[in-house]
Amino acid sequence: MQHIRSVRTRTSALKAMAACFALLMAWLAGACSGGRLGGPALPWRQAARAAATLPVSAAPDVAGDVAALEQKLAAHPGDGEVRGPDQLVYNLAVRLDPVQHQFQGRLSVHLHNNLGRPLDQLYFNVWANAPHYRRAGGSEQVAQVMFNGQPAKAHLQGTVLVVTLSQPLAPGACGTVTMNFQSVLPHIADRFGWYRTTLSLGNWYPVLAVHDNNGWVTPPFFTDGESFYSLTAVYHVAVDAPKGLLVAVSGEPETAVVNQGDRTVYRYRAMAVRDVALVADSRYRVLQAQAGHTAVYVYYTPEQAAQSRLMLDVAKQALTSFSQHYGPYPYPTLRVCAMNGWFGGMEYPELVMVSFLGGNSPDETKADVAHEVAHQWFYGLVGDDEYLTPWLDESFATFAEQRFDKTLAGWEESWVRDDVSNPVSAFPNSDFPGQSGNADSPRYYDAVYDKGAAVLNDLMNLLGEARFDAMMQSYVQRFEYRVVTTTDFIQAASAAAGRDLTGYFSTRGINPRDAWSAPQMPWVRTETQENGCGWHVTP
């Protein structure tokens, strides 16, 4: 996620953002009623009838998908830590209602128990239920949860959905979770919501949480950045939309577009991605160009037309530059969606959002596009726990953006007292009240974006540009489609330098915290308040 241009403009930008929040809905406590989990939206019987009209996704070849995914992962060893469940194949079907600003969905997830012990529960993160969105009128409900065709007990509280299995899943066994869900989009210019004619669906469906050395990871939603963490999967997505609503989706078309009366059905497949997003607008126009083997699409409304060509050119140039520095971009498409928003931009695999609320200068647009394209490597290909170690994608994307823009600078200790490698909730910010500081504190951006980028620039100067690029290419190659920790990067840099750089990074505010667990963290109380559950739910 891109910062608001600079920390000096962030205060006014956040105030403008706050003005957009319609306080239309009180906190909706998670409850289970009549097979429905979540806050009120459509009457559930009406929603169930709507769900019956969802498009039937092309039946995925699960065995073929798993084999293709495993083949990709085998080429990238990662760090050896067991994270799961793995062998994930998502099948999503969604029907959009842009008039009522709602959608109904159906989800199935194939998974494999690689954790070495029986699993009697599965955890999902339901980001659409974050307080940030509920305050703007949004909500998501879940119903008819099944596991291997049998009803499963499910409990949704805040952003955490716990699915209790009637029979434990044995180590090495596979299973399939299915559920229906429906959402009311919040009226907000954001990565998830609706504003004017644009529907933005980022982090819009229940996503299986990661179980790692800390247990099930269920962090609270972070408004001013990301708290997302997911494993690489294969996605099949079917989108049913009214004719005339142009839809941009992560991935590649799986079948031809089908017109059914006054509706259009899009079917996409995304191979080896962490999640999928979509943006829809009836006024979208599209520019297309080629960057090597990648087709680049820019979606824009008439108000954004003046900078559409710049967005296309920057996306092409950034793809070429970053592929040379950090390793090839492996996907056949990249979609850049201009939209309304307060946040500069937001990254998803094969699809990025660039916001234009209030207007952008060409320099701002260039920086935003380059930053989000850089996230295709740092978050998309090389994954991380964005809540625990946000610097591992934001510092890297900012560094790549500034290197592309030729605006790199060295770091100064006087900038900020916070560690670059802190979790997001260690910083005072609007999402976690009760800490020192105020809602407009720029310390998160100072540390994680700007200071982190400066540390990487200093490392490049220490190693030399050629050796730095070789180190980064080796790092990406090892952790592509995997998950990285701070320890992993320090080890990669140390190997390139020929000496242990742990102390070098420590003096610059970067320290391994990969083994921290929720009870040891002083800020866990605010996290419990935010999502109704503890952060890491231990086994």
PDB file of N, CA, C and O in Angstrom, residues 300-310:
ATOM      1  N   TYR A 300      -9.570   2.979 -16.710  1.00  0.00           N
ATOM      2  CA  TYR A 300      -9.710   4.363 -16.259  1.00  0.00           C
ATOM      3  C   TYR A 300     -11.071   4.918 -16.664  1.00  0.00           C
ATOM      4  O   TYR A 300     -11.688   4.463 -17.625  1.00  0.00           O
ATOM      5  N   THR A 301     -11.539   5.890 -15.905  1.00  0.00           N
ATOM      6  CA  THR A 301     -12.770   6.606 -16.228  1.00  0.00           C
ATOM      7  C   THR A 301     -12.417   7.878 -16.986  1.00  0.00           C
ATOM      8  O   THR A 301     -11.246   8.279 -17.037  1.00  0.00           O
ATOM      9  N   PRO A 302     -13.402   8.558 -17.582  1.00  0.00           N
ATOM     10  CA  PRO A 302     -13.091   9.790 -18.315  1.00  0.00           C
ATOM     11  C   PRO A 302     -12.346  10.822 -17.473  1.00  0.00           C
ATOM     12  O   PRO A 302     -11.475  11.531 -17.994  1.00  0.00           O
ATOM     13  N   GLU A 303     -12.636  10.908 -16.170  1.00  0.00           N
ATOM     14  CA  GLU A 303     -11.943  11.876 -15.325  1.00  0.00           C
ATOM     15  C   GLU A 303     -10.458  11.557 -15.176  1.00  0.00           C
ATOM     16  O   GLU A 303      -9.654  12.441 -14.861  1.00  0.00           O
ATOM     17  N   GLN A 304     -10.103  10.292 -15.371  1.00  0.00           N
ATOM     18  CA  GLN A 304      -8.708   9.864 -15.201  1.00  0.00           C
ATOM     19  C   GLN A 304      -7.980   9.713 -16.528  1.00  0.00           C
ATOM     20  O   GLN A 304      -6.814   9.293 -16.556  1.00  0.00           O
ATOM     21  N   ALA A 305      -8.650  10.101 -17.612  1.00  0.00           N
ATOM     22  CA  ALA A 305      -8.089   9.856 -18.949  1.00  0.00           C
ATOM     23  C   ALA A 305      -6.777  10.589 -19.177  1.00  0.00           C
ATOM     24  O   ALA A 305      -5.878  10.076 -19.865  1.00  0.00           O
ATOM     25  N   ALA A 306      -6.635  11.784 -18.610  1.00  0.00           N
ATOM     26  CA  ALA A 306      -5.451  12.593 -18.877  1.00  0.00           C
ATOM     27  C   ALA A 306      -4.167  11.891 -18.448  1.00  0.00           C
ATOM     28  O   ALA A 306      -3.106  12.130 -19.042  1.00  0.00           O
ATOM     29  N   GLN A 307      -4.268  11.018 -17.432  1.00  0.00           N
ATOM     30  CA  GLN A 307      -3.056  10.344 -16.951  1.00  0.00           C
ATOM     31  C   GLN A 307      -3.036   8.860 -17.283  1.00  0.00           C
ATOM     32  O   GLN A 307      -2.160   8.127 -16.823  1.00  0.00           O
ATOM     33  N   SER A 308      -3.973   8.403 -18.075  1.00  0.00           N
ATOM     34  CA  SER A 308      -4.035   6.972 -18.389  1.00  0.00           C
ATOM     35  C   SER A 308      -2.817   6.510 -19.174  1.00  0.00           C
ATOM     36  O   SER A 308      -2.276   5.428 -18.922  1.00  0.00           O
ATOM     37  N   ARG A 309      -2.367   7.300 -20.128  1.00  0.00           N
ATOM     38  CA  ARG A 309      -1.191   6.919 -20.919  1.00  0.00           C
ATOM     39  C   ARG A 309       0.057   6.903 -20.043  1.00  0.00           C
ATOM     40  O   ARG A 309       0.914   6.018 -20.191  1.00  0.00           O
ATOM     41  N   LEU A 310       0.163   7.852 -19.115  1.00  0.00           N
ATOM     42  CA  LEU A 310       1.299   7.850 -18.182  1.00  0.00           C
ATOM     43  C   LEU A 310       1.283   6.588 -17.325  1.00  0.00           C
ATOM     44  O   LEU A 310       2.329   5.959 -17.108  1.00  0.00           O
TER      45      LEU A 310
END
